[in-house]
Tab-separated table of C-alpha atoms in Angstrom:
chain	number	residue	atom	x	y	z
D	1	MET	CA	0.084	0.058	0.015
D	2	ARG	CA	1.146	3.555	-0.837
D	3	LEU	CA	0.829	6.822	0.839
D	4	ILE	CA	0.604	9.833	-1.295
D	5	ARG	CA	0.708	13.212	0.673
D	6	GLY	CA	-0.358	16.179	-1.141
D	7	LEU	CA	-1.524	17.119	-4.642
D	8	THR	CA	2.142	18.125	-5.750
D	9	ASN	CA	3.255	14.569	-4.921
D	10	LEU	CA	0.252	13.157	-6.787
D	11	LYS	CA	0.969	15.209	-9.901
D	12	ILE	CA	4.677	14.006	-9.580
D	13	LEU	CA	3.614	10.434	-9.421
D	14	SER	CA	1.025	10.672	-12.320
D	15	LEU	CA	3.714	12.011	-14.570
D	16	GLN	CA	6.217	9.065	-13.970
D	17	GLU	CA	6.618	6.730	-16.838
D	18	ALA	CA	5.731	3.621	-14.641
D	19	SER	CA	3.102	5.338	-12.557
D	20	PRO	CA	0.816	2.986	-10.875
D	21	LEU	CA	-1.961	5.354	-12.019
D	22	ALA	CA	-1.078	5.018	-15.763
D	23	HIS	CA	-4.400	3.291	-16.490
D	24	GLY	CA	-6.347	5.107	-13.913
D	25	CYS	CA	-7.963	4.006	-10.594
D	26	VAL	CA	-11.193	3.319	-8.767
D	27	ALA	CA	-11.492	6.025	-5.891
D	28	THR	CA	-13.584	7.025	-3.076
D	29	ILE	CA	-13.475	10.298	-0.846
D	30	GLY	CA	-14.171	10.913	2.819
D	31	ASN	CA	-12.987	11.091	6.331
D	32	PHE	CA	-13.131	7.464	7.152
D	33	ASP	CA	-12.913	8.190	10.802
D	34	GLY	CA	-13.104	4.780	12.741
D	35	VAL	CA	-13.215	2.699	9.546
D	36	HIS	CA	-16.459	1.336	10.680
D	37	LEU	CA	-18.668	-1.330	9.047
D	38	GLY	CA	-20.269	1.282	6.777
D	39	HIS	CA	-16.816	2.434	5.651
D	40	LYS	CA	-15.898	-1.195	4.991
D	41	THR	CA	-18.797	-1.632	2.764
D	42	ILE	CA	-17.605	1.326	0.678
D	43	LEU	CA	-14.083	-0.074	0.593
D	44	ASP	CA	-15.448	-3.351	-0.777
D	45	GLN	CA	-17.290	-1.511	-3.399
D	46	VAL	CA	-13.986	0.278	-4.339
D	47	LYS	CA	-11.941	-2.854	-4.306
D	48	GLU	CA	-14.378	-5.042	-6.347
D	49	LYS	CA	-14.556	-2.343	-9.143
D	50	ALA	CA	-10.731	-1.812	-9.038
D	51	ARG	CA	-10.297	-5.613	-9.570
D	52	ALA	CA	-12.786	-5.655	-12.483
D	53	LEU	CA	-10.860	-2.786	-14.176
D	54	ASN	CA	-7.448	-4.017	-13.117
D	55	VAL	CA	-6.542	-0.706	-11.579
D	56	PRO	CA	-5.567	0.469	-8.267
D	57	SER	CA	-7.981	1.299	-5.414
D	58	VAL	CA	-7.579	4.639	-3.849
D	59	VAL	CA	-9.148	6.377	-0.710
D	60	MET	CA	-8.820	10.107	-0.584
D	61	ILE	CA	-8.677	11.645	2.989
D	62	PHE	CA	-7.922	15.014	4.307
D	63	GLU	CA	-5.694	16.507	7.051
D	64	PRO	CA	-7.044	18.217	8.979
D	65	GLN	CA	-10.607	16.811	8.368
D	66	PRO	CA	-12.813	19.569	6.922
D	67	ARG	CA	-14.731	20.203	9.963
D	68	GLU	CA	-11.551	20.744	12.031
D	69	PHE	CA	-10.618	23.192	9.526
D	70	PHE	CA	-13.760	25.079	9.842
D	71	GLN	CA	-14.671	24.470	13.418
D	72	GLY	CA	-11.230	24.366	15.177
D	73	ARG	CA	-11.728	23.134	18.846
D	74	GLU	CA	-15.434	22.748	18.286
D	75	ALA	CA	-15.146	20.087	15.798
D	76	PRO	CA	-16.240	16.537	16.813
D	77	PRO	CA	-13.602	14.275	18.687
D	78	ARG	CA	-11.854	12.011	16.141
D	79	LEU	CA	-12.422	8.135	16.582
D	80	MET	CA	-8.833	7.518	15.393
D	81	ALA	CA	-5.582	9.328	14.575
D	82	PHE	CA	-4.267	9.544	11.125
D	83	ARG	CA	-1.625	6.846	11.493
D	84	GLN	CA	-4.103	4.386	12.829
D	85	LYS	CA	-6.586	5.072	10.172
D	86	PHE	CA	-3.747	4.662	7.515
D	87	GLU	CA	-2.804	1.357	8.906
D	88	THR	CA	-6.376	0.235	9.083
D	89	LEU	CA	-7.067	1.145	5.482
D	90	MET	CA	-3.926	-0.835	4.623
D	91	SER	CA	-5.130	-3.839	6.556
D	92	GLU	CA	-8.345	-3.600	4.497
D	93	GLY	CA	-6.417	-4.126	1.178
D	94	ILE	CA	-6.605	-0.485	-0.290
D	95	ASP	CA	-3.903	0.089	-2.758
D	96	MET	CA	-3.457	3.760	-2.330
D	97	VAL	CA	-4.326	6.391	0.306
D	98	LEU	CA	-4.193	10.131	-1.025
D	99	CYS	CA	-3.949	12.554	1.891
D	100	LEU	CA	-4.623	16.096	0.888
D	101	ARG	CA	-4.099	19.178	3.184
D	102	PHE	CA	-7.340	20.820	3.774
D	103	ASP	CA	-6.317	24.446	4.048
D	104	GLU	CA	-7.561	28.015	2.850
D	105	ARG	CA	-6.135	27.233	-0.519
D	106	PHE	CA	-7.734	23.925	-1.114
D	107	ARG	CA	-11.194	24.973	0.400
D	108	SER	CA	-11.180	27.665	-2.273
D	109	TYR	CA	-11.146	25.203	-5.179
D	110	SER	CA	-14.248	25.273	-7.378
D	111	GLY	CA	-16.008	22.162	-7.877
D	112	MET	CA	-15.059	21.919	-11.542
D	113	GLY	CA	-11.359	22.862	-10.378
D	114	PHE	CA	-11.281	19.952	-7.970
D	115	ILE	CA	-12.695	17.442	-10.675
D	116	GLU	CA	-9.906	18.615	-13.182
D	117	ASP	CA	-6.944	18.815	-10.980
D	118	VAL	CA	-7.482	16.060	-8.559
D	119	LEU	CA	-9.766	13.585	-10.140
D	120	ILE	CA	-8.827	13.725	-13.881
D	121	ASP	CA	-5.141	15.195	-14.038
D	122	GLY	CA	-4.139	13.767	-10.802
D	123	LEU	CA	-5.872	10.403	-10.326
D	124	ALA	CA	-7.126	9.699	-13.887
D	125	VAL	CA	-10.013	8.308	-12.073
D	126	ARG	CA	-12.140	5.751	-13.985
D	127	HIS	CA	-14.821	5.098	-11.339
D	128	LEU	CA	-15.785	6.960	-8.395
D	129	VAL	CA	-17.726	5.790	-5.258
D	130	VAL	CA	-19.217	8.552	-3.183
D	131	GLY	CA	-22.452	9.138	-1.321
D	132	ASP	CA	-25.217	11.054	-3.126
D	133	ASP	CA	-25.139	13.670	-0.585
D	134	PHE	CA	-21.300	14.318	-1.068
D	135	ARG	CA	-20.623	18.061	-1.577
D	136	PHE	CA	-17.333	19.428	-2.452
D	137	GLY	CA	-15.572	22.819	-3.789
D	138	CYS	CA	-15.864	26.303	-2.674
D	139	ASP	CA	-19.152	26.951	-0.920
D	140	ARG	CA	-19.919	23.144	-1.347
D	141	ALA	CA	-21.076	23.892	-4.875
D	142	GLY	CA	-20.042	20.667	-6.340
D	143	ASP	CA	-22.298	17.540	-5.834
D	144	PHE	CA	-23.219	14.087	-7.067
D	145	THR	CA	-25.038	15.319	-10.129
D	146	LEU	CA	-22.060	17.434	-11.348
D	147	LEU	CA	-19.715	14.503	-10.839
D	148	GLN	CA	-22.159	12.305	-12.850
D	149	ASP	CA	-22.341	14.948	-15.670
D	150	VAL	CA	-18.619	15.580	-15.808
D	151	GLY	CA	-17.918	11.864	-15.718
D	152	ALA	CA	-20.430	11.124	-18.575
D	153	ALA	CA	-18.460	13.710	-20.734
D	154	ARG	CA	-14.938	12.933	-19.537
D	155	GLY	CA	-15.041	9.060	-19.324
D	156	PHE	CA	-15.404	8.045	-15.769
D	157	SER	CA	-18.331	6.631	-13.872
D	158	VAL	CA	-19.871	7.464	-10.478
D	159	GLU	CA	-21.481	5.174	-8.177
D	160	ASN	CA	-23.536	5.923	-4.750
D	161	THR	CA	-22.183	4.303	-1.574
D	162	ARG	CA	-24.282	1.436	-0.032
D	163	THR	CA	-25.808	2.316	3.344
D	164	VAL	CA	-25.177	-0.160	6.104
D	165	SER	CA	-27.542	-0.521	9.089
D	166	VAL	CA	-27.158	-2.756	12.251
D	167	ALA	CA	-30.415	-3.470	14.045
D	168	GLY	CA	-32.125	-0.905	12.102
D	169	GLU	CA	-29.690	1.770	12.840
D	170	ARG	CA	-27.599	3.503	10.209
D	171	VAL	CA	-24.006	2.934	10.853
D	172	SER	CA	-21.940	6.275	10.847
D	173	SER	CA	-19.053	7.930	12.669
D	174	THR	CA	-21.426	10.402	14.302
D	175	ARG	CA	-23.455	7.750	15.986
D	176	ILE	CA	-20.256	5.945	17.274
D	177	ARG	CA	-19.141	9.071	18.713
D	178	GLU	CA	-22.495	9.648	20.557
D	179	LEU	CA	-22.385	6.000	21.917
D	180	LEU	CA	-18.780	6.250	23.169
D	181	ASN	CA	-19.683	9.670	24.756
D	182	VAL	CA	-22.134	7.910	27.020
D	183	ASN	CA	-20.010	4.737	27.683
D	184	GLY	CA	-22.022	2.669	25.023
D	185	LEU	CA	-18.973	0.382	24.280
D	186	GLU	CA	-20.924	-2.547	23.315
D	187	ALA	CA	-23.359	-0.699	21.088
D	188	ALA	CA	-20.423	1.105	19.600
D	189	GLU	CA	-18.749	-2.168	18.961
D	190	LYS	CA	-21.588	-3.471	16.855
D	191	LEU	CA	-21.221	-0.518	14.450
D	192	LEU	CA	-17.610	-0.722	14.374
D	193	GLY	CA	-17.294	-4.321	13.861
D	194	HIS	CA	-14.812	-4.625	16.597
D	195	PRO	CA	-14.265	-3.163	20.177
D	196	TYR	CA	-13.150	0.463	20.319
D	197	ARG	CA	-9.316	0.811	20.255
D	198	ILE	CA	-6.662	3.376	20.116
D	199	ARG	CA	-3.111	2.866	18.786
D	200	GLY	CA	-0.356	5.005	19.793
D	201	ARG	CA	3.236	5.422	20.771
D	202	VAL	CA	4.272	5.478	24.433
D	203	VAL	CA	6.149	8.704	25.573
D	204	TYR	CA	7.655	9.971	28.662
D	205	GLY	CA	5.189	11.431	31.200
D	206	ARG	CA	5.505	13.262	34.502
D	207	GLN	CA	6.156	9.997	36.202
D	208	LEU	CA	3.362	10.575	38.801
D	209	GLY	CA	2.008	7.115	38.365
D	210	ARG	CA	5.270	5.593	39.267
D	211	GLU	CA	5.459	7.876	42.255
D	212	ILE	CA	2.274	6.864	43.703
D	213	GLY	CA	2.793	3.159	42.872
D	214	ALA	CA	0.743	2.952	39.644
D	215	PRO	CA	3.136	3.231	36.745
D	216	THR	CA	1.453	4.103	33.358
D	217	ALA	CA	2.352	3.974	29.708
D	218	ASN	CA	1.578	7.446	28.472
D	219	ILE	CA	0.091	7.985	24.882
D	220	LEU	CA	-0.402	11.622	23.811
D	221	LEU	CA	-3.327	12.316	21.867
D	222	ARG	CA	-3.355	15.119	19.158
D	223	GLN	CA	-7.157	15.724	19.621
D	224	MET	CA	-9.629	15.334	22.279
D	225	PRO	CA	-10.823	11.639	22.432
D	226	ALA	CA	-14.328	10.334	21.654
D	227	LEU	CA	-14.702	8.947	25.260
D	228	GLN	CA	-13.286	10.062	28.509
D	229	GLY	CA	-12.852	8.325	31.855
D	230	VAL	CA	-11.356	5.171	33.504
D	231	PHE	CA	-11.932	1.915	31.704
D	232	VAL	CA	-10.880	-1.746	32.009
D	233	VAL	CA	-8.697	-2.257	29.019
D	234	SER	CA	-6.437	-4.808	27.154
D	235	ALA	CA	-3.302	-3.663	25.525
D	236	ARG	CA	-1.417	-5.579	22.832
D	237	LEU	CA	2.414	-4.971	22.985
D	238	GLN	CA	4.862	-4.982	20.135
D	239	ASP	CA	5.807	-8.443	20.841
D	240	GLY	CA	2.235	-9.450	20.211
D	241	SER	CA	1.483	-10.313	23.961
D	242	ILE	CA	-1.690	-9.080	25.520
D	243	ARG	CA	-1.968	-7.525	28.949
D	244	ASP	CA	-5.088	-6.565	31.103
D	245	GLY	CA	-4.990	-3.164	32.629
D	246	VAL	CA	-6.859	-0.064	33.522
D	247	ALA	CA	-6.632	3.384	31.503
D	248	ASN	CA	-7.491	6.766	32.121
D	249	ILE	CA	-8.315	8.834	29.052
D	250	GLY	CA	-8.991	12.555	29.294
D	251	VAL	CA	-6.922	15.614	30.393
D	252	ARG	CA	-6.046	14.688	34.020
D	253	PRO	CA	-7.710	17.308	35.928
D	254	THR	CA	-6.174	16.581	39.222
D	255	VAL	CA	-2.718	17.442	38.196
D	256	ASP	CA	-3.928	20.358	35.873
D	257	GLY	CA	-3.583	18.528	32.696
D	258	LYS	CA	-4.093	20.539	29.483
D	259	GLN	CA	-3.150	17.978	26.625
D	260	PRO	CA	-5.316	15.065	26.256
D	261	SER	CA	-3.740	11.785	27.022
D	262	LEU	CA	-4.257	8.060	27.452
D	263	GLU	CA	-2.675	6.563	30.462
D	264	VAL	CA	-2.406	2.778	30.683
D	265	HIS	CA	-1.381	0.754	33.714
D	266	LEU	CA	-0.867	-3.016	32.906
D	267	PHE	CA	-1.458	-5.290	35.738
D	268	ASP	CA	1.604	-7.646	36.762
D	269	PHE	CA	3.804	-5.978	34.168
D	270	ALA	CA	7.336	-4.773	35.246
D	271	GLY	CA	8.808	-4.075	31.780
D	272	THR	CA	9.995	-0.850	29.913
D	273	LEU	CA	7.391	0.332	27.231
D	274	TYR	CA	8.836	3.716	26.114
D	275	GLY	CA	8.846	3.996	22.369
D	276	GLN	CA	6.803	1.073	21.727
D	277	THR	CA	3.474	1.314	19.872
D	278	LEU	CA	0.488	-0.052	22.023
D	279	GLU	CA	-2.992	-1.031	20.762
D	280	VAL	CA	-5.433	-0.390	23.570
D	281	VAL	CA	-8.792	-2.003	23.518
D	282	PHE	CA	-11.580	-0.435	25.924
D	283	ARG	CA	-13.559	-3.190	27.369
D	284	HIS	CA	-15.677	-1.542	30.296
D	285	GLY	CA	-16.284	1.778	31.776
D	286	VAL	CA	-15.315	1.896	35.421
D	287	ARG	CA	-16.118	5.637	36.166
D	288	GLU	CA	-15.872	9.283	34.740
D	289	GLU	CA	-12.796	11.266	34.925
D	290	VAL	CA	-13.072	13.678	38.004
D	291	ARG	CA	-10.815	16.003	39.615
D	292	PHE	CA	-9.691	15.223	43.133
D	293	ASP	CA	-8.526	17.717	45.895
D	294	SER	CA	-5.352	15.998	46.584
D	295	VAL	CA	-2.972	13.480	44.888
D	296	ASP	CA	-3.670	11.217	48.209
D	297	GLU	CA	-7.302	11.326	47.286
D	298	LEU	CA	-6.296	10.153	43.743
D	299	LYS	CA	-4.023	7.385	44.938
D	300	ALA	CA	-6.828	5.986	46.904
D	301	GLN	CA	-9.356	6.255	44.188
D	302	ILE	CA	-6.720	4.490	41.782
D	303	ALA	CA	-6.504	1.669	44.255
D	304	ARG	CA	-10.297	1.206	44.080
D	305	ASP	CA	-10.196	1.492	40.220
D	306	PHE	CA	-7.848	-1.418	40.192
D	307	ASP	CA	-10.004	-3.422	42.558
D	308	SER	CA	-12.978	-2.828	40.384
D	309	ALA	CA	-11.102	-3.650	37.252
D	310	ARG	CA	-9.883	-6.878	38.520
D	311	ALA	CA	-13.165	-7.867	39.809
D	312	TRP	CA	-14.707	-7.292	36.304
D	313	ILE	CA	-12.064	-9.220	34.594
D	314	ALA	CA	-12.335	-12.171	36.985
D	315	GLU	CA	-16.062	-12.190	36.127
D	316	HIS	CA	-15.763	-11.618	32.336
D	317	GLY	CA	-12.624	-13.054	31.519
D	318	SER	CA	-8.814	-12.054	30.856
D	319	ALA	CA	-7.818	-10.845	27.580
D	320	ALA	CA	-4.154	-11.481	28.355
D	321	SER	CA	-1.821	-13.985	26.751
D	322	GLU	CA	1.814	-14.772	27.473
């Protein structure tokens, strides 16, 4: 799988003699936040058509996501960071991910400009899979009908995405965020197709957890997470082993935290995790994140959290493997 960053790199690639886009591609466009069951159905549409045409499958995404550009801190929290999204798309068998920077210059594109520069000159698209409510270009002037009309004239076809429902409920990133916000892990899992998880690199923290007898692996988050609080988790380490533990995700109000982070304590683990990438799976909510008046109160609550987590694991089963 190949990652193409930016329109300039796309154009350079398209001009190469042995470009993988020499015979065009089948593409789709969207945020693909969470890569849930609805997204996977779209990816299947793209891959199926790409195989039929014997061309690469392409997913076009944006950084920042458009709503993050327009709304800033008021934008909805992400379900996954860019790297995790890319790795998940790779695991789904997509050939290329085109990541375009969404900035003032890009948002000023006209609908026709986007079609000409990106879809035709850049991707040489032969088939496009997008929702019939897809809007693009300056002031969202471009729409599904424009794509169909231009495609008919310029030699590419346009297909509507298939809607996926679970138990009568449409699968969407918005709905999954709503569920995670109220600790609806089981309901979110049904829409995702797997338990909610966050993958990230362990960095050095303030070492407070170690000082109070609860060392944690700290994963910094670039955006506010879709869920906050204390959870029973399992974590897959780089060596493939899985450990049970407890995680706090949020801003750590007791120690005046500002940057959102994920802090994971692994039961019965004494190794060093700095620099490793962990995949943390959220299994059960223990409590909300709250501010305590002192570190001693926090320490006492952490001990109770550990007891609650161990009791839940004893009842529902360990995810750990040696």
